[in-house]
Amino acid sequence: MMLKTIILIGGPMKGTRFRPLSLEIPKPLFPVAGFPIIHHHVEAAAQVEGMKEVILIGFYQPNDSLNRFITQAQQQFKIQIRYLQEYTALGTAGGIYHFRDQILAGNPDYFFVMNADVCGDFPLKEMLKFHTSKPTGTFCTILGTEATRQQSLTYGCIVENKDTNEIMHYVEKPETFISTTINCGIYLCSPSIFTPLEIEFKKNLEQNYNDDEPAFGCDYNAAPAKEVIRMEQDIFIPLASSGKLYVYITTQFWSQIKSGGAAIYANRHYLDLYHKSHPERLAQNAAGQPKIIGDVFIHPSAQVHPTAVLGPNATIGKNCVLGEGVRVRDSVVLEGAVLQDHCCILDSIIGWNSQVGCWTRIEGTPNDPNPNKPFAKIEANPTFTNDGKLNPSITVIGSDVQVPSEVIILNSIVLPNKELSGCYKNQIIL
Amino acid sequence: MKALILVGGYGTRLRPLTLSCPKPLVEFCNKPMLLHQLEALVEAGVSHIILAVSYRAEQMEKELKSVEKKLGVTITISLETEPLGTAGPLALARQHLTKDNDPFFVLNSDIICDFPFKDMIKFHKHHGKQGTIMVTKVEEPSKYGVVVYDAECGRINKFVEKPQEYVSNKINAGMYIFSPAMLDRIELRPTSIEKETFPDMAKDGELYAMELQGFWMDVGQPKDFLTGMCMYLTSLKQKNSNQLYKGDGVHGNALVDPTAKIGKNCRIGPNVTIGPNVVIEDGVCIKRCTVLNGAHIKSHSWLDSCIIGWKCVVGRWVRMENVSVLGEDVTVKDELYVNGGRILPHKSIGDSVKDPQIIM
């Protein structure tokens, strides 16, 4: 069997809720548990037998960080990886249709489609087994999971035939409750999916021609690209009940990564998955070594003083330096950051090459899912409350920020290249 | 000579500390507040001290027995059955104050300064009238009652409460010396010495003001307690700098009891008082704080502008600031942030106090 995987990485205008971290590198390359988000996707894909190629589709300009990622991942997973750049944002299916010849080259039997802004313990092999057991002519299997009734409204909702797992009804972000089964943004497609894609594409084209009567004052630049196809609204909704769309439901870890807070949540779960997949990546307690509580990843090049205490859920990036008595919990410390003696980092992300002074406290407020609510997902809180105050969130320190000694930075977001001079609470610092 | 100290009631302004200890016995710079005054009075030749209290404090009486012996003075407790204000206690203690014809001192118990008792006696005898009050200069007189007096001779003309327009920048410093004749002006009822007795004496030309030199602070509430501590340590540095701590990691003025233990890589000071039997673990930073007897501060914590009560335990990587006050035997768990928290005795704090509040 010959397989391919497409990872939809989006583009620079996307991922705004991930700012300021996505100002520095494309969000799909943000490291979670020590590796770029899509590294985990590629790893899951590479483990499926017959996987020949991973194609990244997006609308980022080719850049160093993406090239470096591709080179590194190709070597590590011994698989071909290519980046295909859309000329503009084509929607979640438009890019796939646009690059159909590339995708279909070599006649793959099936191909996975993975959105880059999700994370999880992806059951790709199980999906493949499930998909191949369905009648020939099946277009697509969607990975689904359970959500709470309330949270389901912010996802694509799926109603299935419980006996056959056929999708009977699909609706994207409904206003009223439809189903607690939600779309995980991971699909397994048969090449025949290009049939409905082509129909949709041509329909769009026709419509655009008909609409394109030269209306006076029409803004041509703002007109949507004719090739935009949205997988969910344009393909899944009409295909529901056609017998060609199935859902495979997982109970394993899955989450969206929209905000910085979600990255810390994802970090915790990927570290947990390492117990099974990469136990060697988890730091161990040893004499003369920093104290480790729970799951911690420390990049081999990081220098951590033996009196430091890390974890649970801490990731220390490449070339970081952590001084005496530094405490890091539920946080991600990115490459090149320096944490000086006795500082305390809780529920925060410390940006690349930032410096935190002695006895400084950097603290955020986690917005993890309610552990007492089955199937609860991370809340997508708006940045501001109704009365205009900043919603408490994790603290994010952008790259190359200098935080002085003995201050507290609480529930704040600091944009890159700042030299802070005092304490900040519940603020965005431009 | 005699002195009367107006101790008054429960010291509510210094709670939660005064829930465990009568205010006069709360240690200010490692010495009970009252003892600062008693020692200075004895130094000036006072042999009989009357404490005007409006509640029974057994703990205090017991404590005072040993102080009496140590200082060689008589201490009498004059107990009010109802609060008598600031003048009434003088009438209540009249029998003690009129034993001889010598002038006597009256002090508010919350005052910390370089007590100039000998100079007061001299000044008082020189003008020969019924009363002398110490005055001190303040920056914002509009917040206080000010004293208007003749700069040459010191005779007081009038008192103005919270002046809207500048009339004087001198306020009553809460320390007086009176001749026994003045007692005839006070009846045994709740009376304010500032609002009733003094204006009356001033009208008769019987009240003089003497300006206090050096620092002065009313340390009756936590914020001022810490400010007063800074002033006291600065004064100590000038007069008696060998009493200040000179160990590793000290920055600026710090007073550390010899029985306290301080770990490695700490930064202590400026303006820190550490009481007996306190344990400070490694890598702790303390600034502008008072740490009382038996408290334990664990590694890597950072404390600024706090009062840590007796036998408290502050966990590792705790950040405390903004006039946080821990009552007796409070435990603050690891990694918490306490911002302006007032924590009542025997509490264990497991969640951060991110904004100033009282934890019952």
PDB file of N, CA, C and O in Angstrom, chain B residues 18-57:
ATOM      1  N   THR B  18      -1.412  41.741  66.806  1.00  0.00           N
ATOM      2  CA  THR B  18      -1.929  41.977  68.155  1.00  0.00           C
ATOM      3  C   THR B  18      -3.036  41.001  68.543  1.00  0.00           C
ATOM      4  O   THR B  18      -3.566  41.095  69.646  1.00  0.00           O
ATOM      5  N   LEU B  19      -3.378  40.075  67.652  1.00  0.00           N
ATOM      6  CA  LEU B  19      -4.293  38.997  68.060  1.00  0.00           C
ATOM      7  C   LEU B  19      -3.563  37.983  68.927  1.00  0.00           C
ATOM      8  O   LEU B  19      -4.169  37.212  69.662  1.00  0.00           O
ATOM      9  N   SER B  20      -2.231  37.953  68.814  1.00  0.00           N
ATOM     10  CA  SER B  20      -1.445  36.970  69.571  1.00  0.00           C
ATOM     11  C   SER B  20      -0.662  37.609  70.701  1.00  0.00           C
ATOM     12  O   SER B  20      -0.198  36.908  71.584  1.00  0.00           O
ATOM     13  N   CYS B  21      -0.471  38.919  70.647  1.00  0.00           N
ATOM     14  CA  CYS B  21       0.475  39.556  71.563  1.00  0.00           C
ATOM     15  C   CYS B  21       0.000  40.981  71.812  1.00  0.00           C
ATOM     16  O   CYS B  21      -0.346  41.678  70.865  1.00  0.00           O
ATOM     17  N   PRO B  22      -0.035  41.421  73.079  1.00  0.00           N
ATOM     18  CA  PRO B  22      -0.426  42.812  73.319  1.00  0.00           C
ATOM     19  C   PRO B  22       0.526  43.747  72.578  1.00  0.00           C
ATOM     20  O   PRO B  22       1.729  43.490  72.532  1.00  0.00           O
ATOM     21  N   LYS B  23      -0.025  44.794  72.022  1.00  0.00           N
ATOM     22  CA  LYS B  23       0.777  45.670  71.173  1.00  0.00           C
ATOM     23  C   LYS B  23       2.091  46.125  71.819  1.00  0.00           C
ATOM     24  O   LYS B  23       3.135  46.108  71.148  1.00  0.00           O
ATOM     25  N   PRO B  24       2.104  46.514  73.105  1.00  0.00           N
ATOM     26  CA  PRO B  24       3.373  47.013  73.664  1.00  0.00           C
ATOM     27  C   PRO B  24       4.469  45.953  73.679  1.00  0.00           C
ATOM     28  O   PRO B  24       5.641  46.280  73.791  1.00  0.00           O
ATOM     29  N   LEU B  25       4.062  44.685  73.545  1.00  0.00           N
ATOM     30  CA  LEU B  25       5.067  43.616  73.592  1.00  0.00           C
ATOM     31  C   LEU B  25       5.484  43.130  72.207  1.00  0.00           C
ATOM     32  O   LEU B  25       6.368  42.301  72.064  1.00  0.00           O
ATOM     33  N   VAL B  26       4.835  43.648  71.158  1.00  0.00           N
ATOM     34  CA  VAL B  26       5.257  43.295  69.808  1.00  0.00           C
ATOM     35  C   VAL B  26       6.655  43.856  69.590  1.00  0.00           C
ATOM     36  O   VAL B  26       6.923  45.016  69.888  1.00  0.00           O
ATOM     37  N   GLU B  27       7.564  43.003  69.102  1.00  0.00           N
ATOM     38  CA  GLU B  27       8.946  43.447  68.958  1.00  0.00           C
ATOM     39  C   GLU B  27       9.098  44.387  67.780  1.00  0.00           C
ATOM     40  O   GLU B  27       8.760  44.041  66.656  1.00  0.00           O
ATOM     41  N   PHE B  28       9.620  45.545  68.080  1.00  0.00           N
ATOM     42  CA  PHE B  28      10.008  46.497  67.046  1.00  0.00           C
ATOM     43  C   PHE B  28      11.526  46.542  67.072  1.00  0.00           C
ATOM     44  O   PHE B  28      12.136  46.865  68.094  1.00  0.00           O
ATOM     45  N   CYS B  29      12.156  46.170  65.956  1.00  0.00           N
ATOM     46  CA  CYS B  29      13.617  46.084  65.898  1.00  0.00           C
ATOM     47  C   CYS B  29      14.163  45.220  67.040  1.00  0.00           C
ATOM     48  O   CYS B  29      15.078  45.622  67.780  1.00  0.00           O
ATOM     49  N   ASN B  30      13.566  44.051  67.162  1.00  0.00           N
ATOM     50  CA  ASN B  30      14.006  43.023  68.107  1.00  0.00           C
ATOM     51  C   ASN B  30      13.886  43.412  69.576  1.00  0.00           C
ATOM     52  O   ASN B  30      14.610  42.863  70.413  1.00  0.00           O
ATOM     53  N   LYS B  31      12.979  44.343  69.877  1.00  0.00           N
ATOM     54  CA  LYS B  31      12.773  44.711  71.265  1.00  0.00           C
ATOM     55  C   LYS B  31      11.311  45.115  71.407  1.00  0.00           C
ATOM     56  O   LYS B  31      10.810  45.859  70.556  1.00  0.00           O
ATOM     57  N   PRO B  32      10.612  44.622  72.433  1.00  0.00           N
ATOM     58  CA  PRO B  32       9.203  45.017  72.575  1.00  0.00           C
ATOM     59  C   PRO B  32       9.059  46.533  72.474  1.00  0.00           C
ATOM     60  O   PRO B  32       9.892  47.282  72.996  1.00  0.00           O
ATOM     61  N   MET B  33       8.009  46.966  71.762  1.00  0.00           N
ATOM     62  CA  MET B  33       7.827  48.396  71.520  1.00  0.00           C
ATOM     63  C   MET B  33       7.928  49.192  72.817  1.00  0.00           C
ATOM     64  O   MET B  33       8.583  50.236  72.885  1.00  0.00           O
ATOM     65  N   LEU B  34       7.276  48.658  73.872  1.00  0.00           N
ATOM     66  CA  LEU B  34       7.244  49.365  75.151  1.00  0.00           C
ATOM     67  C   LEU B  34       8.644  49.525  75.745  1.00  0.00           C
ATOM     68  O   LEU B  34       8.950  50.524  76.385  1.00  0.00           O
ATOM     69  N   LEU B  35       9.476  48.536  75.503  1.00  0.00           N
ATOM     70  CA  LEU B  35      10.802  48.546  76.114  1.00  0.00           C
ATOM     71  C   LEU B  35      11.680  49.681  75.576  1.00  0.00           C
ATOM     72  O   LEU B  35      12.501  50.238  76.300  1.00  0.00           O
ATOM     73  N   HIS B  36      11.463  50.027  74.293  1.00  0.00           N
ATOM     74  CA  HIS B  36      12.197  51.172  73.740  1.00  0.00           C
ATOM     75  C   HIS B  36      11.931  52.408  74.593  1.00  0.00           C
ATOM     76  O   HIS B  36      12.837  53.170  74.921  1.00  0.00           O
ATOM     77  N   GLN B  37      10.659  52.586  74.969  1.00  0.00           N
ATOM     78  CA  GLN B  37      10.292  53.766  75.755  1.00  0.00           C
ATOM     79  C   GLN B  37      10.758  53.625  77.200  1.00  0.00           C
ATOM     80  O   GLN B  37      11.319  54.568  77.766  1.00  0.00           O
ATOM     81  N   LEU B  38      10.531  52.435  77.779  1.00  0.00           N
ATOM     82  CA  LEU B  38      10.918  52.231  79.180  1.00  0.00           C
ATOM     83  C   LEU B  38      12.400  52.485  79.384  1.00  0.00           C
ATOM     84  O   LEU B  38      12.800  53.184  80.312  1.00  0.00           O
ATOM     85  N   GLU B  39      13.214  51.944  78.502  1.00  0.00           N
ATOM     86  CA  GLU B  39      14.665  52.097  78.659  1.00  0.00           C
ATOM     87  C   GLU B  39      15.065  53.562  78.583  1.00  0.00           C
ATOM     88  O   GLU B  39      15.891  54.025  79.371  1.00  0.00           O
ATOM     89  N   ALA B  40      14.460  54.280  77.657  1.00  0.00           N
ATOM     90  CA  ALA B  40      14.808  55.701  77.510  1.00  0.00           C
ATOM     91  C   ALA B  40      14.352  56.494  78.726  1.00  0.00           C
ATOM     92  O   ALA B  40      15.042  57.425  79.164  1.00  0.00           O
ATOM     93  N   LEU B  41      13.183  56.111  79.272  1.00  0.00           N
ATOM     94  CA  LEU B  41      12.673  56.819  80.450  1.00  0.00           C
ATOM     95  C   LEU B  41      13.600  56.591  81.656  1.00  0.00           C
ATOM     96  O   LEU B  41      13.948  57.527  82.388  1.00  0.00           O
ATOM     97  N   VAL B  42      13.993  55.334  81.841  1.00  0.00           N
ATOM     98  CA  VAL B  42      14.874  54.996  82.961  1.00  0.00           C
ATOM     99  C   VAL B  42      16.192  55.746  82.819  1.00  0.00           C
ATOM    100  O   VAL B  42      16.720  56.308  83.780  1.00  0.00           O
ATOM    101  N   GLU B  43      16.677  55.798  81.621  1.00  0.00           N
ATOM    102  CA  GLU B  43      17.921  56.521  81.310  1.00  0.00           C
ATOM    103  C   GLU B  43      17.815  57.994  81.732  1.00  0.00           C
ATOM    104  O   GLU B  43      18.785  58.593  82.172  1.00  0.00           O
ATOM    105  N   ALA B  44      16.593  58.536  81.594  1.00  0.00           N
ATOM    106  CA  ALA B  44      16.394  59.953  81.934  1.00  0.00           C
ATOM    107  C   ALA B  44      16.073  60.145  83.412  1.00  0.00           C
ATOM    108  O   ALA B  44      15.800  61.268  83.842  1.00  0.00           O
ATOM    109  N   GLY B  45      16.067  59.055  84.201  1.00  0.00           N
ATOM    110  CA  GLY B  45      15.875  59.179  85.636  1.00  0.00           C
ATOM    111  C   GLY B  45      14.465  58.892  86.121  1.00  0.00           C
ATOM    112  O   GLY B  45      14.129  59.200  87.262  1.00  0.00           O
ATOM    113  N   VAL B  46      13.631  58.308  85.280  1.00  0.00           N
ATOM    114  CA  VAL B  46      12.280  57.969  85.703  1.00  0.00           C
ATOM    115  C   VAL B  46      12.326  56.674  86.503  1.00  0.00           C
ATOM    116  O   VAL B  46      12.986  55.709  86.109  1.00  0.00           O
ATOM    117  N   SER B  47      11.624  56.634  87.656  1.00  0.00           N
ATOM    118  CA  SER B  47      11.688  55.441  88.493  1.00  0.00           C
ATOM    119  C   SER B  47      10.315  54.775  88.654  1.00  0.00           C
ATOM    120  O   SER B  47      10.224  53.654  89.145  1.00  0.00           O
ATOM    121  N   HIS B  48       9.243  55.464  88.270  1.00  0.00           N
ATOM    122  CA  HIS B  48       7.911  54.873  88.399  1.00  0.00           C
ATOM    123  C   HIS B  48       7.145  55.081  87.091  1.00  0.00           C
ATOM    124  O   HIS B  48       6.979  56.211  86.635  1.00  0.00           O
ATOM    125  N   ILE B  49       6.706  53.983  86.493  1.00  0.00           N
ATOM    126  CA  ILE B  49       6.020  54.081  85.199  1.00  0.00           C
ATOM    127  C   ILE B  49       4.617  53.505  85.332  1.00  0.00           C
ATOM    128  O   ILE B  49       4.428  52.402  85.873  1.00  0.00           O
ATOM    129  N   ILE B  50       3.642  54.284  84.911  1.00  0.00           N
ATOM    130  CA  ILE B  50       2.243  53.844  84.963  1.00  0.00           C
ATOM    131  C   ILE B  50       1.795  53.529  83.534  1.00  0.00           C
ATOM    132  O   ILE B  50       1.962  54.357  82.635  1.00  0.00           O
ATOM    133  N   LEU B  51       1.269  52.344  83.356  1.00  0.00           N
ATOM    134  CA  LEU B  51       0.737  51.980  82.038  1.00  0.00           C
ATOM    135  C   LEU B  51      -0.771  52.103  82.081  1.00  0.00           C
ATOM    136  O   LEU B  51      -1.428  51.421  82.870  1.00  0.00           O
ATOM    137  N   ALA B  52      -1.308  52.985  81.247  1.00  0.00           N
ATOM    138  CA  ALA B  52      -2.756  53.158  81.190  1.00  0.00           C
ATOM    139  C   ALA B  52      -3.302  52.213  80.142  1.00  0.00           C
ATOM    140  O   ALA B  52      -3.062  52.388  78.956  1.00  0.00           O
ATOM    141  N   VAL B  53      -3.986  51.161  80.617  1.00  0.00           N
ATOM    142  CA  VAL B  53      -4.513  50.171  79.671  1.00  0.00           C
ATOM    143  C   VAL B  53      -6.024  50.078  79.842  1.00  0.00           C
ATOM    144  O   VAL B  53      -6.550  50.327  80.928  1.00  0.00           O
ATOM    145  N   SER B  54      -6.698  49.730  78.751  1.00  0.00           N
ATOM    146  CA  SER B  54      -8.150  49.634  78.859  1.00  0.00           C
ATOM    147  C   SER B  54      -8.613  48.189  78.682  1.00  0.00           C
ATOM    148  O   SER B  54      -9.765  47.920  78.500  1.00  0.00           O
ATOM    149  N   TYR B  55      -7.659  47.272  78.638  1.00  0.00           N
ATOM    150  CA  TYR B  55      -8.059  45.862  78.692  1.00  0.00           C
ATOM    151  C   TYR B  55      -7.018  45.111  79.482  1.00  0.00           C
ATOM    152  O   TYR B  55      -5.855  45.498  79.536  1.00  0.00           O
ATOM    153  N   ARG B  56      -7.476  44.039  80.073  1.00  0.00           N
ATOM    154  CA  ARG B  56      -6.605  43.271  80.943  1.00  0.00           C
ATOM    155  C   ARG B  56      -5.701  42.394  80.088  1.00  0.00           C
ATOM    156  O   ARG B  56      -6.175  41.643  79.251  1.00  0.00           O
ATOM    157  N   ALA B  57      -4.420  42.503  80.266  1.00  0.00           N
ATOM    158  CA  ALA B  57      -3.519  41.664  79.475  1.00  0.00           C
ATOM    159  C   ALA B  57      -2.600  40.935  80.429  1.00  0.00           C
ATOM    160  O   ALA B  57      -1.571  41.447  80.844  1.00  0.00           O
TER     161      ALA B  57
END
